[in-house]
Amino acid sequence: MTTEPSEQQPDLEQLLDAEKKRSEDYITRLRYLQADFENLKKRCDRQLEESKNYATERIVLELLDVMDELELAVKTGEALEEAQPLLEGVQMTLKKLRKVLEREGVSPIECEGKTFDPSKHNAIDTTEREGVKGCIVGEEVRKGYIMKNKVIRPSIVKVTVPPSQESNSQQEKQKEQTKNE
């Protein structure tokens, strides 16, 4: 009988060690799962917040097209004197539309005279001019807009750039040709 408890004791210690390892494994797995859950929760919260912020983006883009047409109507109406009462109504509507868009976090991109930024501007034309440093927006063809720090419609612009080396060498060749003639 005395030999049996000594044989059982190592078995019990081995079982205890195995259970400790298994419980440590469970605790480790639980910690990983908790971390994964927290990351998932943060990601879902971020996505939900982004969805809230930009849920109106589609309709805002359509309203921007309407605003462009109203601005064009105002420019056209300013040239006609007989359209003055109608012009005032269009201007009032345009003013209200701007306030609605402003409440949604929409603001125009200021670009004329600023450095060209491809994340905010789409260039449709470039003009070379002496004395210009870098790419500068020379003319805005269509207004761009930002909605809560996100560009929802880039500005369409014409860019002014310094003369390239190629154009300088072509101008020099033309000057030489005119001198020789």
Coordinates of N, CA, C and O in Angstrom, one line a residue:
M1 N 0.8 -1.2 0.0 CA 0.0 0.0 0.0 C 0.8 1.3 0.0 O 0.4 2.3 -0.5
T2 N 1.9 1.2 0.6 CA 2.8 2.4 0.6 C 3.4 2.7 -0.7 O 3.7 3.9 -1.0
T3 N 3.5 1.7 -1.6 CA 4.1 2.0 -2.9 C 3.0 2.7 -3.8 O 3.4 3.4 -4.7
E4 N 1.8 2.4 -3.6 CA 0.8 3.0 -4.5 C 0.7 4.5 -4.4 O 0.7 5.2 -5.4
P5 N 0.7 5.1 -3.2 CA 0.6 6.6 -3.2 C 1.9 7.2 -3.9 O 1.7 8.3 -4.5
S6 N 3.0 6.7 -3.8 CA 4.2 7.3 -4.4 C 4.1 7.1 -5.9 O 4.6 8.0 -6.7
E7 N 3.4 6.1 -6.4 CA 3.2 6.0 -7.9 C 2.2 6.9 -8.3 O 2.2 7.5 -9.4
Q8 N 1.2 7.2 -7.5 CA 0.1 8.0 -7.9 C 0.5 9.5 -7.9 O 0.0 10.3 -8.6
Q9 N 1.4 9.8 -7.0 CA 1.8 11.2 -6.8 C 2.5 11.8 -8.1 O 2.1 12.9 -8.5
P10 N 3.4 11.1 -8.7 CA 4.0 11.6 -10.0 C 2.9 11.7 -11.0 O 2.9 12.7 -11.8
D11 N 2.0 10.8 -11.1 CA 0.9 10.9 -12.1 C 0.0 12.1 -11.8 O -0.4 12.8 -12.7
L12 N -0.2 12.4 -10.5 CA -1.0 13.6 -10.2 C -0.3 14.9 -10.5 O -0.9 15.9 -11.0
E13 N 1.0 14.9 -10.2 CA 1.8 16.1 -10.6 C 1.9 16.3 -12.1 O 1.8 17.4 -12.5
Q14 N 1.9 15.2 -12.8 CA 1.9 15.3 -14.3 C 0.6 15.8 -14.8 O 0.5 16.7 -15.7
L15 N -0.5 15.3 -14.2 CA -1.8 15.8 -14.6 C -2.0 17.2 -14.2 O -2.6 18.0 -15.0
L16 N -1.5 17.6 -13.0 CA -1.6 19.0 -12.6 C -0.8 19.9 -13.6 O -1.3 21.0 -14.0
D17 N 0.4 19.5 -13.9 CA 1.2 20.3 -14.9 C 0.5 20.4 -16.3 O 0.5 21.5 -16.9
A18 N -0.1 19.3 -16.7 CA -0.8 19.3 -18.0 C -2.0 20.3 -17.9 O -2.3 21.0 -18.9
E19 N -2.7 20.3 -16.8 CA -3.9 21.1 -16.6 C -3.4 22.6 -16.5 O -4.1 23.5 -17.1
K20 N -2.3 22.9 -15.9 CA -1.7 24.2 -15.8 C -1.4 24.7 -17.2 O -1.7 25.9 -17.6
K21 N -0.7 23.9 -18.0 CA -0.4 24.3 -19.4 C -1.7 24.6 -20.2 O -1.7 25.5 -21.0
R22 N -2.6 23.7 -20.0 CA -3.9 23.8 -20.8 C -4.6 25.1 -20.4 O -5.1 25.9 -21.2
S23 N -4.6 25.4 -19.1 CA -5.3 26.6 -18.6 C -4.5 27.9 -19.1 O -5.1 28.9 -19.4
E24 N -3.2 27.8 -19.1 CA -2.4 28.9 -19.6 C -2.7 29.1 -21.1 O -2.8 30.3 -21.5
D25 N -2.8 28.1 -21.8 CA -3.1 28.1 -23.2 C -4.5 28.8 -23.4 O -4.7 29.6 -24.3
Y26 N -5.5 28.4 -22.6 CA -6.8 29.0 -22.7 C -6.8 30.5 -22.4 O -7.4 31.3 -23.0
I27 N -6.0 30.8 -21.4 CA -5.9 32.3 -21.0 C -5.3 33.1 -22.1 O -5.7 34.1 -22.4
T28 N -4.2 32.5 -22.7 CA -3.5 33.2 -23.8 C -4.5 33.3 -25.0 O -4.6 34.4 -25.6
R29 N -5.2 32.3 -25.3 CA -6.2 32.3 -26.4 C -7.3 33.4 -26.1 O -7.7 34.1 -27.0
L30 N -7.7 33.4 -24.8 CA -8.7 34.4 -24.4 C -8.2 35.8 -24.6 O -9.0 36.7 -25.1
R31 N -7.0 36.0 -24.2 CA -6.4 37.4 -24.4 C -6.4 37.8 -25.8 O -6.7 38.9 -26.2
Y32 N -6.0 36.9 -26.7 CA -5.9 37.2 -28.1 C -7.3 37.4 -28.7 O -7.5 38.4 -29.4
L33 N -8.3 36.7 -28.2 CA -9.7 36.9 -28.6 C -10.2 38.2 -28.1 O -10.9 38.9 -28.9
Q34 N -9.8 38.6 -26.9 CA -10.3 39.9 -26.4 C -9.6 41.0 -27.2 O -10.3 42.0 -27.6
A35 N -8.4 40.9 -27.6 CA -7.7 41.9 -28.4 C -8.3 42.0 -29.8 O -8.6 43.1 -30.3
D36 N -8.6 40.8 -30.4 CA -9.3 40.8 -31.7 C -10.6 41.4 -31.6 O -11.0 42.2 -32.5
F37 N -11.4 41.2 -30.5 CA -12.7 41.8 -30.4 C -12.6 43.3 -30.2 O -13.4 44.0 -30.8
E38 N -11.6 43.8 -29.4 CA -11.5 45.2 -29.3 C -11.1 45.9 -30.6 O -11.6 46.9 -30.9
N39 N -10.2 45.2 -31.4 CA -9.9 45.8 -32.7 C -11.1 45.8 -33.6 O -11.3 46.8 -34.4
L40 N -11.9 44.7 -33.6 CA -13.1 44.7 -34.4 C -14.0 45.8 -34.0 O -14.6 46.4 -34.9
K41 N -14.2 46.0 -32.7 CA -15.1 47.0 -32.2 C -14.6 48.4 -32.7 O -15.4 49.2 -33.2
K42 N -13.3 48.6 -32.6 CA -12.8 49.9 -33.0 C -13.0 50.1 -34.5 O -13.4 51.2 -34.9
R43 N -12.7 49.1 -35.3 CA -12.9 49.2 -36.7 C -14.4 49.4 -37.1 O -14.7 50.3 -37.9
C44 N -15.3 48.7 -36.4 CA -16.7 48.9 -36.7 C -17.2 50.4 -36.3 O -17.9 51.0 -37.0
D45 N -16.7 50.8 -35.2 CA -17.0 52.2 -34.8 C -16.5 53.2 -35.8 O -17.2 54.2 -36.1
R46 N -15.2 53.0 -36.3 CA -14.7 53.9 -37.3 C -15.5 53.9 -38.6 O -15.8 54.9 -39.2
Q47 N -15.9 52.7 -39.0 CA -16.7 52.5 -40.2 C -18.1 53.2 -40.1 O -18.6 53.8 -41.0
L48 N -18.6 53.0 -38.9 CA -20.0 53.6 -38.6 C -19.9 55.1 -38.6 O -20.7 55.8 -39.2
E49 N -18.8 55.7 -38.0 CA -18.6 57.1 -38.0 C -18.4 57.6 -39.4 O -19.0 58.7 -39.8
E50 N -17.6 56.9 -40.2 CA -17.4 57.3 -41.6 C -18.7 57.3 -42.4 O -19.0 58.2 -43.2
S51 N -19.5 56.2 -42.2 CA -20.7 56.1 -42.9 C -21.7 57.3 -42.5 O -22.4 57.8 -43.4
K52 N -21.7 57.6 -41.2 CA -22.5 58.8 -40.8 C -22.1 60.1 -41.5 O -22.9 60.9 -41.9
N53 N -20.7 60.3 -41.5 CA -20.2 61.5 -42.1 C -20.4 61.6 -43.5 O -20.6 62.7 -44.0
Y54 N -20.4 60.5 -44.3 CA -20.5 60.6 -45.7 C -21.7 60.0 -46.3 O -21.8 59.7 -47.5
A55 N -22.7 59.8 -45.5 CA -24.0 59.2 -46.0 C -24.7 60.0 -47.0 O -25.4 59.5 -47.9
T56 N -24.5 61.3 -46.9 CA -25.2 62.3 -47.8 C -24.3 62.6 -49.0 O -24.7 63.4 -49.8
E57 N -23.2 62.0 -49.2 CA -22.2 62.4 -50.2 C -22.8 62.3 -51.6 O -22.7 63.2 -52.4
R58 N -23.6 61.2 -51.9 CA -24.1 61.0 -53.2 C -25.1 62.1 -53.6 O -25.0 62.7 -54.7
I59 N -26.0 62.5 -52.7 CA -27.0 63.5 -53.0 C -26.3 64.9 -53.0 O -26.7 65.8 -53.8
V60 N -25.3 65.1 -52.2 CA -24.5 66.3 -52.2 C -23.9 66.5 -53.6 O -23.9 67.7 -54.1
L61 N -23.3 65.5 -54.2 CA -22.7 65.6 -55.5 C -23.7 66.0 -56.5 O -23.4 66.8 -57.4
E62 N -24.9 65.5 -56.4 CA -26.0 65.9 -57.4 C -26.4 67.3 -57.1 O -26.6 68.1 -58.1
L63 N -26.4 67.8 -55.9 CA -26.7 69.2 -55.6 C -25.7 70.1 -56.1 O -26.0 71.3 -56.4
L64 N -24.4 69.7 -56.1 CA -23.3 70.5 -56.6 C -23.6 70.8 -58.1 O -23.3 71.9 -58.6
D65 N -24.0 69.8 -58.8 CA -24.3 70.0 -60.3 C -25.5 71.1 -60.4 O -25.4 71.9 -61.3
V66 N -26.5 71.0 -59.5 CA -27.6 71.9 -59.6 C -27.0 73.3 -59.2 O -27.4 74.3 -59.9
M67 N -26.1 73.4 -58.3 CA -25.5 74.7 -57.9 C -24.7 75.3 -59.0 O -24.8 76.5 -59.3
D68 N -24.0 74.4 -59.8 CA -23.2 74.9 -60.9 C -24.2 75.5 -62.0 O -23.9 76.6 -62.5
E69 N -25.3 74.9 -62.2 CA -26.3 75.4 -63.2 C -26.9 76.7 -62.7 O -27.1 77.6 -63.5
L70 N -27.2 76.8 -61.4 CA -27.7 78.1 -60.9 C -26.7 79.2 -61.0 O -27.1 80.3 -61.3
E71 N -25.4 78.9 -60.7 CA -24.4 79.9 -60.8 C -24.2 80.4 -62.3 O -24.1 81.6 -62.6
L72 N -24.4 79.4 -63.2 CA -24.3 79.8 -64.7 C -25.5 80.6 -65.0 O -25.4 81.6 -65.8
A73 N -26.7 80.3 -64.5 CA -27.9 81.1 -64.7 C -27.7 82.5 -64.2 O -28.1 83.5 -64.8
V74 N -27.1 82.7 -63.0 CA -26.8 84.0 -62.5 C -25.9 84.8 -63.4 O -26.1 86.0 -63.7
K75 N -24.8 84.2 -63.9 CA -23.9 84.9 -64.7 C -24.5 85.3 -66.0 O -24.3 86.4 -66.5
T76 N -25.4 84.4 -66.6 CA -26.1 84.7 -67.8 C -27.1 85.8 -67.6 O -27.3 86.7 -68.4
G77 N -27.8 85.7 -66.4 CA -28.9 86.7 -66.1 C -28.3 88.1 -65.8 O -29.0 89.1 -66.0
E78 N -27.1 88.2 -65.4 CA -26.5 89.5 -65.1 C -26.4 90.3 -66.3 O -26.4 91.6 -66.3
A79 N -26.2 89.7 -67.5 CA -26.1 90.4 -68.7 C -27.4 91.0 -69.3 O -27.4 91.9 -70.1
L80 N -28.5 90.4 -68.8 CA -29.8 90.8 -69.3 C -30.6 91.6 -68.2 O -30.8 91.2 -67.1
E81 N -31.0 92.8 -68.6 CA -31.6 93.7 -67.6 C -33.1 93.3 -67.4 O -33.6 93.4 -66.3
E82 N -33.8 92.8 -68.4 CA -35.2 92.4 -68.2 C -35.3 91.1 -67.3 O -36.4 90.8 -66.9
A83 N -34.3 90.4 -67.0 CA -34.3 89.2 -66.2 C -34.0 89.5 -64.8 O -33.8 88.6 -64.0
Q84 N -34.0 90.8 -64.4 CA -33.6 91.1 -63.0 C -34.4 90.5 -61.9 O -33.8 89.9 -61.0
P85 N -35.7 90.5 -62.0 CA -36.5 89.8 -60.9 C -36.3 88.3 -60.8 O -36.1 87.8 -59.7
L86 N -36.1 87.7 -62.0 CA -35.8 86.3 -62.0 C -34.4 86.0 -61.5 O -34.2 85.0 -60.7
L87 N -33.5 86.9 -61.8 CA -32.1 86.8 -61.3 C -32.1 86.8 -59.8 O -31.4 86.0 -59.2
E88 N -32.8 87.7 -59.2 CA -32.9 87.8 -57.7 C -33.4 86.5 -57.1 O -32.9 86.1 -56.1
G89 N -34.4 85.9 -57.7 CA -34.9 84.7 -57.2 C -33.9 83.5 -57.3 O -33.8 82.7 -56.4
V90 N -33.2 83.5 -58.4 CA -32.2 82.4 -58.6 C -31.0 82.7 -57.6 O -30.5 81.7 -57.0
Q91 N -30.7 83.9 -57.3 CA -29.6 84.2 -56.4 C -30.0 83.8 -54.9 O -29.2 83.3 -54.2
M92 N -31.3 84.0 -54.6 CA -31.8 83.6 -53.3 C -31.8 82.1 -53.1 O -31.4 81.6 -52.1
T93 N -32.2 81.4 -54.2 CA -32.2 79.9 -54.2 C -30.7 79.4 -54.0 O -30.4 78.5 -53.3
L94 N -29.8 80.1 -54.8 CA -28.4 79.7 -54.7 C -27.8 79.9 -53.3 O -27.1 79.1 -52.8
K95 N -28.2 81.0 -52.7 CA -27.7 81.3 -51.3 C -28.2 80.3 -50.3 O -27.5 79.8 -49.5
K96 N -29.5 79.9 -50.4 CA -30.1 78.8 -49.6 C -29.4 77.5 -49.8 O -29.1 76.7 -48.8
L97 N -29.1 77.2 -51.0 CA -28.5 75.9 -51.4 C -27.0 75.9 -50.8 O -26.6 74.9 -50.2
R98 N -26.3 77.0 -50.8 CA -25.0 77.1 -50.3 C -25.0 76.9 -48.7 O -24.2 76.2 -48.2
K99 N -26.1 77.4 -48.1 CA -26.2 77.2 -46.6 C -26.4 75.8 -46.3 O -25.9 75.2 -45.3
V100 N -27.3 75.1 -47.1 CA -27.6 73.7 -46.8 C -26.3 72.9 -47.0 O -26.0 72.0 -46.1
L101 N -25.6 73.1 -48.0 CA -24.3 72.4 -48.2 C -23.3 72.7 -47.1 O -22.6 71.8 -46.7
E102 N -23.3 73.9 -46.7 CA -22.3 74.3 -45.6 C -22.7 73.5 -44.3 O -21.8 73.1 -43.6
R103 N -24.0 73.4 -44.0 CA -24.4 72.6 -42.8 C -24.0 71.2 -42.9 O -23.8 70.5 -41.9
E104 N -23.8 70.6 -44.1 CA -23.4 69.3 -44.3 C -21.9 69.1 -44.4 O -21.4 68.1 -44.6
G105 N -21.2 70.2 -44.1 CA -19.7 70.2 -44.1 C -19.1 70.4 -45.4 O -17.9 70.0 -45.6
V106 N -19.8 70.9 -46.4 CA -19.3 71.0 -47.8 C -18.7 72.5 -47.9 O -19.4 73.4 -47.6
S107 N -17.5 72.6 -48.4 CA -16.9 73.9 -48.7 C -16.1 73.8 -50.0 O -15.6 72.8 -50.4
P108 N -16.1 75.0 -50.7 CA -15.4 75.0 -52.0 C -13.9 75.0 -51.8 O -13.4 75.4 -50.7
I109 N -13.2 74.4 -52.8 CA -11.7 74.4 -52.7 C -11.2 75.7 -53.3 O -11.6 76.0 -54.5
E110 N -10.4 76.4 -52.6 CA -9.8 77.7 -53.1 C -8.6 77.3 -53.8 O -7.7 76.6 -53.3
C111 N -8.5 77.7 -55.1 CA -7.4 77.2 -55.9 C -6.6 78.2 -56.7 O -5.5 78.1 -56.9
E112 N -7.3 79.3 -57.2 CA -6.7 80.2 -58.1 C -5.5 80.9 -57.4 O -5.6 81.4 -56.3
G113 N -4.3 80.8 -58.1 CA -3.1 81.4 -57.5 C -2.4 80.5 -56.6 O -1.3 80.8 -56.1
K114 N -2.9 79.4 -56.2 CA -2.3 78.4 -55.3 C -1.5 77.4 -56.0 O -1.6 77.2 -57.2
T115 N -0.7 76.7 -55.3 CA 0.1 75.6 -55.9 C -0.8 74.5 -56.3 O -1.7 74.1 -55.6
F116 N -0.5 73.9 -57.5 CA -1.3 72.8 -58.0 C -1.1 71.6 -57.0 O 0.0 71.2 -56.7
D117 N -2.3 71.0 -56.6 CA -2.3 69.8 -55.8 C -3.1 68.7 -56.4 O -4.3 68.9 -56.5
P118 N -2.5 67.7 -56.9 CA -3.2 66.7 -57.7 C -4.3 65.9 -56.9 O -5.2 65.4 -57.4
S119 N -4.3 66.0 -55.6 CA -5.3 65.4 -54.8 C -6.6 66.3 -54.7 O -7.6 65.8 -54.3
K120 N -6.4 67.6 -55.1 CA -7.6 68.5 -55.0 C -7.9 69.0 -56.4 O -9.0 69.6 -56.6
H121 N -7.0 68.9 -57.4 CA -7.2 69.6 -58.7 C -7.0 68.5 -59.8 O -6.1 67.7 -59.7
N122 N -7.8 68.7 -60.9 CA -7.6 68.0 -62.1 C -7.2 69.0 -63.2 O -7.9 70.0 -63.5
A123 N -5.9 68.9 -63.7 CA -5.5 69.9 -64.7 C -5.9 69.5 -66.1 O -5.8 68.3 -66.5
I124 N -6.5 70.4 -66.9 CA -6.9 70.1 -68.2 C -6.0 70.8 -69.2 O -6.1 70.5 -70.4
D125 N -5.2 71.8 -68.8 CA -4.4 72.6 -69.7 C -3.2 73.1 -68.9 O -3.3 73.4 -67.7
T126 N -2.1 73.3 -69.6 CA -0.9 73.9 -69.0 C -0.5 75.0 -69.9 O -0.5 74.9 -71.1
T127 N 0.0 76.1 -69.3 CA 0.5 77.2 -70.0 C 1.9 77.6 -69.4 O 2.0 77.6 -68.2
E128 N 2.9 77.7 -70.3 CA 4.2 78.1 -69.8 C 4.3 79.6 -69.8 O 3.9 80.3 -70.7
R129 N 4.9 80.1 -68.7 CA 5.1 81.5 -68.5 C 6.3 81.8 -67.7 O 6.7 81.1 -66.7
E130 N 7.1 82.8 -68.1 CA 8.3 83.2 -67.4 C 8.0 83.8 -66.1 O 6.9 84.4 -65.8
G131 N 8.9 83.6 -65.1 CA 8.7 84.1 -63.8 C 7.8 83.3 -62.8 O 7.5 83.7 -61.7
V132 N 7.4 82.2 -63.3 CA 6.5 81.3 -62.5 C 7.4 80.3 -61.8 O 8.2 79.7 -62.4
K133 N 7.2 80.1 -60.5 CA 7.9 79.1 -59.8 C 7.0 77.9 -59.5 O 6.0 78.1 -58.8
G134 N 7.3 76.7 -60.0 CA 6.4 75.5 -59.8 C 5.1 75.6 -60.6 O 4.9 76.4 -61.4
C135 N 4.3 74.7 -60.3 CA 2.9 74.6 -60.9 C 1.9 75.4 -60.1 O 1.7 75.1 -59.0
I136 N 1.4 76.4 -60.8 CA 0.4 77.3 -60.1 C -0.9 77.2 -60.9 O -0.9 77.2 -62.1
V137 N -2.0 77.2 -60.1 CA -3.3 77.2 -60.7 C -3.6 78.6 -61.3 O -3.6 79.5 -60.5
G138 N -3.7 78.7 -62.6 CA -4.0 79.9 -63.2 C -5.4 80.3 -63.4 O -5.8 81.4 -63.2
E139 N -6.2 79.3 -63.7 CA -7.7 79.5 -63.9 C -8.5 78.3 -63.4 O -8.1 77.2 -63.6
E140 N -9.6 78.6 -62.8 CA -10.5 77.5 -62.3 C -11.6 77.4 -63.3 O -12.3 78.3 -63.6
V141 N -11.7 76.2 -63.9 CA -12.8 75.9 -64.9 C -14.0 75.5 -64.3 O -15.1 75.9 -64.6
R142 N -13.9 74.6 -63.3 CA -15.1 74.2 -62.5 C -14.7 74.0 -61.0 O -13.6 73.5 -60.7
K143 N -15.5 74.5 -60.2 CA -15.2 74.5 -58.7 C -15.2 73.1 -58.2 O -15.9 72.2 -58.6
G144 N -14.2 72.9 -57.3 CA -14.2 71.7 -56.6 C -14.6 71.9 -55.1 O -14.7 73.0 -54.6
Y145 N -15.0 70.7 -54.5 CA -15.5 70.8 -53.1 C -15.0 69.8 -52.2 O -14.6 68.7 -52.6
I146 N -14.9 70.2 -50.9 CA -14.4 69.3 -49.9 C -15.6 69.1 -48.9 O -16.3 70.0 -48.6
M147 N -15.8 67.8 -48.5 CA -16.8 67.5 -47.5 C -16.2 66.9 -46.3 O -15.7 65.7 -46.4
K148 N -16.1 67.6 -45.2 CA -15.6 67.1 -44.0 C -14.2 66.5 -44.2 O -13.9 65.3 -43.9
N149 N -13.3 67.3 -44.8 CA -11.9 66.9 -45.0 C -11.7 65.9 -46.1 O -10.6 65.3 -46.2
K150 N -12.7 65.6 -46.9 CA -12.6 64.6 -48.0 C -12.9 65.3 -49.3 O -14.0 66.0 -49.4
V151 N -12.1 65.2 -50.3 CA -12.4 65.8 -51.6 C -13.5 65.0 -52.2 O -13.3 63.8 -52.5
I152 N -14.6 65.6 -52.4 CA -15.7 64.9 -53.1 C -15.8 65.2 -54.6 O -16.4 64.5 -55.3
R153 N -15.3 66.4 -54.9 CA -15.2 66.7 -56.4 C -14.0 67.6 -56.5 O -14.0 68.8 -56.0
P154 N -13.0 67.2 -57.3 CA -11.8 68.0 -57.5 C -12.1 69.2 -58.4 O -13.0 69.1 -59.2
S155 N -11.3 70.2 -58.2 CA -11.4 71.4 -59.1 C -10.8 71.1 -60.4 O -9.8 70.4 -60.5
I156 N -11.5 71.5 -61.5 CA -10.9 71.4 -62.8 C -10.2 72.7 -63.1 O -10.9 73.8 -63.1
V157 N -8.9 72.6 -63.4 CA -8.1 73.9 -63.5 C -7.2 73.9 -64.7 O -6.9 72.9 -65.3
K158 N -6.7 75.1 -65.0 CA -5.7 75.3 -66.0 C -4.4 75.7 -65.2 O -4.5 76.6 -64.3
V159 N -3.3 75.1 -65.5 CA -2.1 75.3 -64.7 C -1.1 76.1 -65.4 O -0.9 76.0 -66.6
T160 N -0.4 77.0 -64.7 CA 0.7 77.8 -65.3 C 2.0 77.2 -64.7 O 2.1 77.0 -63.5
V161 N 2.9 76.9 -65.7 CA 4.2 76.3 -65.3 C 5.4 77.1 -65.8 O 5.2 77.9 -66.8
P162 N 6.6 77.0 -65.2 CA 7.7 77.7 -65.8 C 8.1 77.0 -67.2 O 7.8 75.9 -67.4
P163 N 8.7 77.8 -68.1 CA 9.1 77.2 -69.4 C 10.0 76.0 -69.2 O 10.9 76.0 -68.4
S164 N 9.8 75.1 -70.0 CA 10.7 73.9 -70.0 C 12.0 74.1 -70.7 O 12.0 75.1 -71.5
Q165 N 13.0 73.3 -70.5 CA 14.3 73.5 -71.2 C 14.1 73.3 -72.7 O 14.7 74.0 -73.5
E166 N 13.1 72.4 -73.1 CA 12.9 72.2 -74.5 C 12.4 73.4 -75.2 O 12.8 73.8 -76.3
S167 N 11.4 74.1 -74.6 CA 10.8 75.3 -75.2 C 11.8 76.4 -75.2 O 11.8 77.2 -76.2
N168 N 12.7 76.5 -74.2 CA 13.7 77.5 -74.2 C 14.7 77.3 -75.4 O 15.0 78.3 -76.1
S169 N 15.1 76.1 -75.7 CA 16.0 75.8 -76.8 C 15.3 76.0 -78.1 O 16.0 76.5 -79.0
Q170 N 14.0 75.8 -78.2 CA 13.3 76.0 -79.5 C 13.2 77.5 -79.7 O 13.4 78.0 -80.8
Q171 N 13.0 78.3 -78.7 CA 12.9 79.8 -78.8 C 14.2 80.3 -79.2 O 14.3 81.2 -80.1
E172 N 15.3 79.8 -78.7 CA 16.7 80.3 -79.1 C 16.9 79.9 -80.5 O 17.5 80.8 -81.3
K173 N 16.5 78.8 -81.0 CA 16.7 78.4 -82.4 C 15.9 79.3 -83.3 O 16.4 79.7 -84.4
Q174 N 14.7 79.7 -82.9 CA 13.9 80.6 -83.7 C 14.5 81.9 -83.8 O 14.5 82.6 -84.9
K175 N 15.1 82.4 -82.7 CA 15.7 83.7 -82.6 C 16.9 83.7 -83.6 O 17.2 84.7 -84.3
E176 N 17.7 82.6 -83.6 CA 18.9 82.5 -84.5 C 18.5 82.5 -85.9 O 19.1 83.1 -86.8
Q177 N 17.4 81.8 -86.2 CA 16.9 81.7 -87.6 C 16.5 83.1 -88.1 O 16.7 83.5 -89.2
T178 N 15.8 83.9 -87.2 CA 15.3 85.2 -87.6 C 16.5 86.2 -87.8 O 16.5 87.0 -88.7
K179 N 17.6 86.0 -87.0 CA 18.8 86.8 -87.2 C 19.5 86.5 -88.5 O 20.0 87.4 -89.1
N180 N 19.6 85.2 -88.8 CA 20.3 84.8 -90.0 C 19.5 85.3 -91.3 O 20.1 85.4 -92.4
E181 N 18.2 85.5 -91.2 CA 17.5 85.8 -92.4 C 17.6 87.3 -92.6 O 18.0 88.1 -93.2

